[in-house]
mmCIF file of C-alpha atoms in Angstrom:
data_model
loop_
_atom_site.group_PDB
_atom_site.id
_atom_site.type_symbol
_atom_site.label_atom_id
_atom_site.label_comp_id
_atom_site.label_asym_id
_atom_site.label_seq_id
_atom_site.Cartn_x
_atom_site.Cartn_y
_atom_site.Cartn_z
ATOM 1 C CA MET A 1 0.000 0.000 0.000
ATOM 2 C CA ARG A 2 2.862 2.388 0.750
ATOM 3 C CA VAL A 3 4.177 1.797 -2.783
ATOM 4 C CA LEU A 4 0.803 2.834 -4.237
ATOM 5 C CA PHE A 5 0.805 5.889 -1.995
ATOM 6 C CA ALA A 6 4.305 6.882 -3.156
ATOM 7 C CA LEU A 7 3.305 6.303 -6.796
ATOM 8 C CA ALA A 8 0.212 8.459 -6.358
ATOM 9 C CA LEU A 9 2.266 11.252 -4.788
ATOM 10 C CA GLY A 10 4.739 11.058 -7.650
ATOM 11 C CA LEU A 11 1.975 11.316 -10.225
ATOM 12 C CA ALA A 12 0.462 14.252 -8.364
ATOM 13 C CA ALA A 13 3.828 16.039 -8.317
ATOM 14 C CA MET A 14 4.354 15.315 -12.000
ATOM 15 C CA ALA A 15 0.882 16.575 -12.831
ATOM 16 C CA GLY A 16 1.304 19.786 -10.852
ATOM 17 C CA THR A 17 -1.544 22.216 -10.514
ATOM 18 C CA GLU A 18 -2.402 22.005 -14.199
ATOM 19 C CA ALA A 19 -4.128 18.679 -13.538
ATOM 20 C CA PHE A 20 -6.785 20.508 -11.583
ATOM 21 C CA SER A 21 -7.241 23.445 -13.953
ATOM 22 C CA ALA A 22 -10.410 24.166 -15.863
ATOM 23 C CA PRO A 23 -11.044 21.782 -18.751
ATOM 24 C CA ALA A 24 -10.697 22.826 -22.340
ATOM 25 C CA THR A 25 -13.624 24.759 -23.787
ATOM 26 C CA PHE A 26 -15.439 24.123 -27.022
ATOM 27 C CA ALA A 27 -15.839 26.936 -29.527
ATOM 28 C CA ARG A 28 -17.779 27.011 -32.788
ATOM 29 C CA SER A 29 -15.986 28.656 -35.663
ATOM 30 C CA SER A 30 -18.001 28.864 -38.855
ATOM 31 C CA SER A 31 -19.404 25.378 -39.496
ATOM 32 C CA SER A 32 -16.841 23.266 -37.624
ATOM 33 C CA LEU A 33 -16.522 22.548 -33.922
ATOM 34 C CA SER A 34 -13.054 23.031 -32.476
ATOM 35 C CA MET A 35 -11.649 22.557 -28.983
ATOM 36 C CA ALA A 36 -9.540 25.385 -27.597
ATOM 37 C CA LYS A 37 -7.588 25.946 -24.406
ATOM 38 C CA SER A 38 -6.553 29.564 -24.004
ATOM 39 C CA SER A 39 -6.288 29.913 -27.778
ATOM 40 C CA THR A 40 -3.899 26.939 -28.090
ATOM 41 C CA ASP A 41 -4.582 23.301 -28.788
ATOM 42 C CA VAL A 42 -4.413 20.831 -25.897
ATOM 43 C CA ALA A 43 -1.036 19.133 -26.088
ATOM 44 C CA ARG A 44 -0.576 15.445 -25.394
ATOM 45 C CA ALA A 45 1.653 16.260 -22.398
ATOM 46 C CA ASP A 46 -1.070 18.474 -20.883
ATOM 47 C CA PHE A 47 -3.607 15.712 -21.332
ATOM 48 C CA LEU A 48 -1.299 13.148 -19.669
ATOM 49 C CA LYS A 49 -0.681 15.533 -16.766
ATOM 50 C CA GLN A 50 -4.426 15.982 -16.263
ATOM 51 C CA VAL A 51 -5.063 12.237 -16.338
ATOM 52 C CA GLY A 52 -2.120 11.607 -13.978
ATOM 53 C CA GLY A 53 -3.472 14.196 -11.548
ATOM 54 C CA MET A 54 -6.944 12.649 -11.573
ATOM 55 C CA ILE A 55 -5.517 9.168 -10.974
ATOM 56 C CA ALA A 56 -3.362 10.453 -8.114
ATOM 57 C CA ALA A 57 -6.282 12.280 -6.514
ATOM 58 C CA SER A 58 -8.528 9.226 -6.672
ATOM 59 C CA ALA A 59 -5.772 6.954 -5.335
ATOM 60 C CA LEU A 60 -5.118 9.273 -2.403
ATOM 61 C CA ALA A 61 -8.815 9.484 -1.564
ATOM 62 C CA THR A 62 -9.153 5.707 -1.178
ATOM 63 C CA GLN A 63 -5.886 4.849 0.590
ATOM 64 C CA PRO A 64 -6.156 3.143 3.970
ATOM 65 C CA ALA A 65 -4.812 5.010 6.967
ATOM 66 C CA PHE A 66 -1.273 4.320 8.145
ATOM 67 C CA ALA A 67 -0.594 2.889 11.613
ATOM 68 C CA ASP A 68 0.807 5.319 14.201
ATOM 69 C CA GLU A 69 -0.637 8.299 12.319
ATOM 70 C CA THR A 70 -2.359 10.917 14.508
ATOM 71 C CA VAL A 71 -5.080 13.124 13.058
ATOM 72 C CA ALA A 72 -6.727 16.151 14.698
ATOM 73 C CA LEU A 73 -10.177 17.109 13.439
ATOM 74 C CA PRO A 74 -11.551 20.683 13.494
ATOM 75 C CA SER A 75 -14.158 19.669 16.086
ATOM 76 C CA GLY A 76 -11.454 18.914 18.667
ATOM 77 C CA VAL A 77 -11.596 15.127 18.300
ATOM 78 C CA SER A 78 -8.240 13.523 17.577
ATOM 79 C CA TYR A 79 -7.396 9.930 16.779
ATOM 80 C CA THR A 80 -4.283 7.797 16.593
ATOM 81 C CA ILE A 81 -4.315 4.905 14.162
ATOM 82 C CA THR A 82 -3.007 1.805 15.944
ATOM 83 C CA LYS A 83 -3.910 -0.707 13.218
ATOM 84 C CA SER A 84 -4.742 -0.129 9.551
ATOM 85 C CA GLY A 85 -7.387 -2.214 7.833
ATOM 86 C CA ASP A 86 -8.018 -2.660 4.143
ATOM 87 C CA GLY A 87 -11.726 -3.451 4.177
ATOM 88 C CA PRO A 88 -14.616 -1.342 2.936
ATOM 89 C CA ILE A 89 -15.654 2.019 4.407
ATOM 90 C CA PRO A 90 -19.209 2.246 5.818
ATOM 91 C CA ASP A 91 -21.857 4.458 4.253
ATOM 92 C CA VAL A 92 -24.144 6.644 6.365
ATOM 93 C CA GLY A 93 -27.137 4.578 7.486
ATOM 94 C CA GLU A 94 -25.285 1.297 7.106
ATOM 95 C CA LEU A 95 -25.005 -1.208 9.947
ATOM 96 C CA CYS A 96 -21.463 -1.604 11.265
ATOM 97 C CA ALA A 97 -19.947 -3.898 13.893
ATOM 98 C CA ILE A 98 -17.410 -2.385 16.277
ATOM 99 C CA ARG A 99 -15.532 -3.388 19.404
ATOM 100 C CA PHE A 100 -14.465 -0.709 21.845
ATOM 101 C CA LYS A 101 -13.350 0.258 25.310
ATOM 102 C CA ALA A 102 -13.618 3.715 26.825
ATOM 103 C CA PHE A 103 -11.777 5.484 29.630
ATOM 104 C CA VAL A 104 -12.155 8.728 31.564
ATOM 105 C CA GLY A 105 -8.707 9.247 33.031
ATOM 106 C CA ASP A 106 -7.711 5.852 34.460
ATOM 107 C CA THR A 107 -11.310 4.751 34.998
ATOM 108 C CA LYS A 108 -12.640 2.227 32.495
ATOM 109 C CA ILE A 109 -16.243 3.140 31.670
ATOM 110 C CA ASP A 110 -16.964 0.465 29.064
ATOM 111 C CA ASP A 111 -15.242 -2.497 27.399
ATOM 112 C CA ILE A 112 -16.698 -4.901 24.839
ATOM 113 C CA PHE A 113 -13.461 -6.280 23.380
ATOM 114 C CA ASP A 114 -13.926 -9.528 25.293
ATOM 115 C CA THR A 115 -17.630 -10.049 24.588
ATOM 116 C CA PRO A 116 -18.679 -12.811 22.173
ATOM 117 C CA GLU A 117 -20.529 -10.371 19.887
ATOM 118 C CA PRO A 118 -19.431 -6.920 18.722
ATOM 119 C CA TYR A 119 -21.583 -3.826 19.206
ATOM 120 C CA TYR A 120 -23.801 -3.080 16.188
ATOM 121 C CA THR A 121 -24.743 0.486 15.331
ATOM 122 C CA ARG A 122 -26.019 2.387 12.306
ATOM 123 C CA VAL A 123 -23.487 4.867 10.970
ATOM 124 C CA GLY A 124 -24.728 8.417 11.555
ATOM 125 C CA SER A 125 -27.728 7.364 13.657
ATOM 126 C CA GLY A 126 -26.644 9.256 16.790
ATOM 127 C CA GLY A 127 -26.490 6.097 18.913
ATOM 128 C CA MET A 128 -22.885 6.698 19.987
ATOM 129 C CA LEU A 129 -21.029 9.656 21.505
ATOM 130 C CA LYS A 130 -20.898 12.592 19.073
ATOM 131 C CA GLY A 131 -17.115 12.310 18.787
ATOM 132 C CA VAL A 132 -17.373 8.617 17.902
ATOM 133 C CA GLU A 133 -20.155 9.318 15.388
ATOM 134 C CA GLU A 134 -17.869 11.812 13.658
ATOM 135 C CA VAL A 135 -15.020 9.320 13.249
ATOM 136 C CA ILE A 136 -16.794 5.999 12.452
ATOM 137 C CA PRO A 137 -17.557 6.965 8.800
ATOM 138 C CA LYS A 138 -13.831 7.534 8.207
ATOM 139 C CA MET A 139 -12.808 4.018 9.301
ATOM 140 C CA ARG A 140 -12.316 0.883 7.207
ATOM 141 C CA VAL A 141 -13.041 -2.665 8.304
ATOM 142 C CA GLY A 142 -9.921 -3.793 10.164
ATOM 143 C CA ASP A 143 -8.971 -0.306 11.415
ATOM 144 C CA ARG A 144 -8.336 0.201 15.122
ATOM 145 C CA TRP A 145 -8.093 3.796 16.313
ATOM 146 C CA VAL A 146 -7.718 5.445 19.716
ATOM 147 C CA LEU A 147 -9.937 8.528 19.854
ATOM 148 C CA THR A 148 -9.530 11.426 22.266
ATOM 149 C CA ILE A 149 -12.948 13.040 22.572
ATOM 150 C CA PRO A 150 -13.396 16.420 24.280
ATOM 151 C CA GLY A 151 -16.148 16.669 26.894
ATOM 152 C CA LYS A 152 -18.473 18.714 24.659
ATOM 153 C CA LEU A 153 -18.580 15.796 22.145
ATOM 154 C CA ALA A 154 -18.689 13.088 24.829
ATOM 155 C CA PHE A 155 -21.063 13.396 27.801
ATOM 156 C CA GLY A 156 -21.250 17.214 27.840
ATOM 157 C CA PRO A 157 -21.387 19.533 30.861
ATOM 158 C CA LYS A 158 -23.780 17.287 32.809
ATOM 159 C CA GLY A 159 -21.672 14.133 32.563
ATOM 160 C CA ARG A 160 -23.366 10.825 33.363
ATOM 161 C CA PRO A 161 -24.632 9.595 36.722
ATOM 162 C CA ALA A 162 -23.458 6.256 38.069
ATOM 163 C CA SER A 163 -25.629 3.258 37.221
ATOM 164 C CA ALA A 164 -25.439 -0.494 37.794
ATOM 165 C CA GLY A 165 -21.950 -1.556 36.721
ATOM 166 C CA LYS A 166 -21.161 1.869 35.228
ATOM 167 C CA PRO A 167 -19.138 4.552 37.047
ATOM 168 C CA ARG A 168 -20.143 8.216 37.271
ATOM 169 C CA ILE A 169 -18.647 10.419 34.563
ATOM 170 C CA PRO A 170 -17.972 14.031 35.572
ATOM 171 C CA GLY A 171 -19.110 16.930 33.380
ATOM 172 C CA ASP A 172 -16.938 17.955 30.444
ATOM 173 C CA ALA A 173 -14.680 14.933 30.951
ATOM 174 C CA THR A 174 -12.382 13.967 28.078
ATOM 175 C CA VAL A 175 -13.049 10.391 26.961
ATOM 176 C CA VAL A 176 -10.406 8.126 25.422
ATOM 177 C CA PHE A 177 -12.179 5.657 23.164
ATOM 178 C CA ASP A 178 -10.321 2.668 21.668
ATOM 179 C CA VAL A 179 -12.451 1.425 18.750
ATOM 180 C CA GLU A 180 -12.016 -1.287 16.128
ATOM 181 C CA MET A 181 -14.199 -1.661 13.032
ATOM 182 C CA VAL A 182 -14.732 -5.424 12.832
ATOM 183 C CA GLY A 183 -17.439 -5.771 10.206
ATOM 184 C CA LEU A 184 -20.000 -4.314 7.848
ATOM 185 C CA PRO A 185 -22.833 -6.822 7.560
ATOM 186 C CA GLY A 186 -23.965 -6.744 3.947
ATOM 187 C CA LYS A 187 -20.685 -5.465 2.465
ATOM 188 C CA GLU A 188 -18.592 -8.471 3.391
ATOM 189 C CA PRO A 189 -18.568 -11.705 1.413
ATOM 190 C CA GLU A 190 -20.971 -14.186 2.914
ATOM 191 C CA LEU A 191 -19.380 -17.164 4.663
ATOM 192 C CA ILE A 192 -21.274 -19.521 2.367
ATOM 193 C CA ASP A 193 -19.601 -17.856 -0.626
ATOM 194 C CA LEU A 194 -16.176 -18.332 0.927
ATOM 195 C CA ILE A 195 -16.443 -21.955 2.041
ATOM 196 C CA GLY A 196 -19.059 -23.294 -0.341
ATOM 197 C CA ASP A 197 -22.394 -25.050 0.153
ATOM 198 C CA ASP A 198 -21.277 -28.691 -0.107
#
């Protein structure tokens, strides 16, 4: 994957900014249709640069995240990629299976890594903390990320009262959320397709 990434960067550098310039325009002169680009014909080299730039841009958009990469989002949520997957990315409204554990300081507030079944949620449904909801659509199946979620996108100023088996969470507490995308039911090959029906 790193080789593809390097190739894409090389193509993008070769293409330069011309790859993202306005396309050639069509002009009618007398009875024939001609294509013009700033009063000059489009050269083969310009065309190849544009195509190279488009290929590089599409390759960069679909690359999996690299392990040990840390990303800070404008909302204040940040995440560190601890494991990179190469599976599909979920669409909004799609069911996804995740495993996670969450901490406030040194206090563990939830952990489903050791449960027999993962946690199922619909992407974008609002069923998770706001900070988690923001990051889940960016993950691929197989990714494991550690999120740092500011209090305003976690439990807010009120926090959460203690309940059976769950500790109290103070207001505006930062939550560290270790999450792994383990499946996308419906986007993965069915087991019967993999092992056969014999």
